[in-house]
Amino acid sequence: MVDLVQKAADEGYAIFFLTGRPATQEEATLGNLTWTVSASTPAIRRRPR
């Protein structure tokens, strides 16, 4: 999955990660995505509550 995301980002696609996790797992979710996504991905943005 990481290779696919990186290839798409390298080709200029916007990458969106959607989860069904509840708000109580938000910190863990962001930690997982931050660890997985490479530095070339511009940012992780959350939907406002």
Short mmCIF file of N, CA and C in Angstrom, two decimals:
data_model
loop_
_atom_site.label_atom_id
_atom_site.label_comp_id
_atom_site.label_asym_id
_atom_site.label_seq_id
_atom_site.Cartn_x
_atom_site.Cartn_y
_atom_site.Cartn_z
N MET A 1 0.82 -1.19 0.00
CA MET A 1 0.00 0.00 0.00
C MET A 1 0.87 1.26 0.00
N VAL A 2 1.91 1.26 0.79
CA VAL A 2 2.77 2.44 0.87
C VAL A 2 3.39 2.74 -0.49
N ASP A 3 3.82 1.72 -1.22
CA ASP A 3 4.41 1.93 -2.54
C ASP A 3 3.40 2.53 -3.51
N LEU A 4 2.16 2.06 -3.47
CA LEU A 4 1.11 2.59 -4.33
C LEU A 4 0.84 4.06 -4.02
N VAL A 5 0.74 4.38 -2.75
CA VAL A 5 0.50 5.77 -2.34
C VAL A 5 1.66 6.65 -2.78
N GLN A 6 2.88 6.18 -2.60
CA GLN A 6 4.04 6.97 -2.99
C GLN A 6 4.07 7.20 -4.50
N LYS A 7 3.78 6.17 -5.28
CA LYS A 7 3.77 6.30 -6.74
C LYS A 7 2.71 7.31 -7.18
N ALA A 8 1.52 7.22 -6.61
CA ALA A 8 0.46 8.16 -6.95
C ALA A 8 0.85 9.59 -6.59
N ALA A 9 1.43 9.78 -5.40
CA ALA A 9 1.87 11.11 -4.98
C ALA A 9 2.96 11.65 -5.91
N ASP A 10 3.89 10.78 -6.30
CA ASP A 10 4.95 11.18 -7.21
C ASP A 10 4.40 11.63 -8.56
N GLU A 11 3.26 11.07 -8.95
CA GLU A 11 2.64 11.43 -10.22
C GLU A 11 1.68 12.61 -10.09
N GLY A 12 1.60 13.18 -8.90
CA GLY A 12 0.82 14.39 -8.71
C GLY A 12 -0.61 14.20 -8.23
N TYR A 13 -0.97 12.96 -7.88
CA TYR A 13 -2.32 12.72 -7.37
C TYR A 13 -2.45 13.19 -5.93
N ALA A 14 -3.64 13.68 -5.58
CA ALA A 14 -3.93 14.01 -4.18
C ALA A 14 -4.31 12.70 -3.48
N ILE A 15 -3.77 12.50 -2.30
CA ILE A 15 -4.00 11.27 -1.56
C ILE A 15 -4.91 11.56 -0.37
N PHE A 16 -5.94 10.76 -0.24
CA PHE A 16 -6.88 10.89 0.88
C PHE A 16 -6.91 9.58 1.63
N PHE A 17 -6.82 9.64 2.93
CA PHE A 17 -6.95 8.46 3.78
C PHE A 17 -8.26 8.60 4.55
N LEU A 18 -9.12 7.64 4.41
CA LEU A 18 -10.38 7.64 5.13
C LEU A 18 -10.39 6.48 6.11
N THR A 19 -10.84 6.75 7.31
CA THR A 19 -10.96 5.67 8.28
C THR A 19 -12.34 5.72 8.91
N GLY A 20 -12.75 4.64 9.44
CA GLY A 20 -14.01 4.59 10.16
C GLY A 20 -13.79 4.58 11.66
N ARG A 21 -12.59 4.95 12.07
CA ARG A 21 -12.27 4.92 13.49
C ARG A 21 -12.98 6.03 14.23
N PRO A 22 -13.37 5.76 15.47
CA PRO A 22 -14.03 6.80 16.27
C PRO A 22 -13.02 7.86 16.74
N ALA A 23 -13.55 8.97 17.20
CA ALA A 23 -12.70 10.07 17.67
C ALA A 23 -11.76 9.64 18.79
N THR A 24 -12.15 8.65 19.56
CA THR A 24 -11.29 8.19 20.65
C THR A 24 -9.98 7.59 20.14
N GLN A 25 -9.93 7.21 18.87
CA GLN A 25 -8.72 6.63 18.29
C GLN A 25 -8.01 7.61 17.36
N GLU A 26 -8.40 8.87 17.40
CA GLU A 26 -7.84 9.87 16.50
C GLU A 26 -6.32 9.98 16.63
N GLU A 27 -5.84 10.07 17.84
CA GLU A 27 -4.39 10.21 18.06
C GLU A 27 -3.62 9.03 17.47
N ALA A 28 -4.10 7.83 17.71
CA ALA A 28 -3.44 6.64 17.17
C ALA A 28 -3.50 6.61 15.65
N THR A 29 -4.64 7.00 15.09
CA THR A 29 -4.79 7.03 13.63
C THR A 29 -3.80 8.00 13.01
N LEU A 30 -3.74 9.21 13.55
CA LEU A 30 -2.80 10.20 13.01
C LEU A 30 -1.36 9.73 13.17
N GLY A 31 -1.06 9.08 14.28
CA GLY A 31 0.29 8.55 14.48
C GLY A 31 0.63 7.50 13.44
N ASN A 32 -0.32 6.62 13.15
CA ASN A 32 -0.09 5.58 12.14
C ASN A 32 0.12 6.19 10.76
N LEU A 33 -0.72 7.14 10.39
CA LEU A 33 -0.59 7.76 9.07
C LEU A 33 0.69 8.57 8.96
N THR A 34 1.04 9.29 10.01
CA THR A 34 2.26 10.09 9.99
C THR A 34 3.48 9.19 9.84
N TRP A 35 3.48 8.06 10.51
CA TRP A 35 4.60 7.13 10.44
C TRP A 35 4.68 6.48 9.06
N THR A 36 3.54 6.20 8.44
CA THR A 36 3.49 5.48 7.17
C THR A 36 3.77 6.39 5.99
N VAL A 37 3.25 7.58 6.01
CA VAL A 37 3.35 8.49 4.87
C VAL A 37 4.73 9.11 4.83
N SER A 38 5.31 9.16 3.64
CA SER A 38 6.67 9.70 3.52
C SER A 38 6.69 11.22 3.63
N ALA A 39 7.85 11.76 3.76
CA ALA A 39 8.01 13.20 3.91
C ALA A 39 7.59 13.96 2.66
N SER A 40 7.49 13.29 1.51
CA SER A 40 7.11 13.98 0.29
C SER A 40 5.62 14.27 0.21
N THR A 41 4.83 13.66 1.08
CA THR A 41 3.40 13.95 1.12
C THR A 41 3.22 15.27 1.86
N PRO A 42 2.52 16.23 1.25
CA PRO A 42 2.47 17.58 1.82
C PRO A 42 1.97 17.68 3.26
N ALA A 43 0.87 17.04 3.58
CA ALA A 43 0.32 17.22 4.93
C ALA A 43 -0.79 16.21 5.19
N ILE A 44 -1.04 16.01 6.44
CA ILE A 44 -2.21 15.24 6.85
C ILE A 44 -3.18 16.25 7.43
N ARG A 45 -4.35 16.32 6.82
CA ARG A 45 -5.35 17.27 7.28
C ARG A 45 -6.57 16.52 7.77
N ARG A 46 -7.11 16.98 8.85
CA ARG A 46 -8.30 16.34 9.42
C ARG A 46 -9.54 17.13 9.05
N ARG A 47 -10.64 16.42 8.96
CA ARG A 47 -11.92 17.06 8.75
C ARG A 47 -12.30 17.78 10.04
N PRO A 48 -12.75 19.03 9.93
CA PRO A 48 -13.17 19.73 11.15
C PRO A 48 -14.32 18.99 11.83
N ARG A 49 -14.35 19.05 13.12
CA ARG A 49 -15.43 18.40 13.87
C ARG A 49 -16.66 19.25 13.86
#
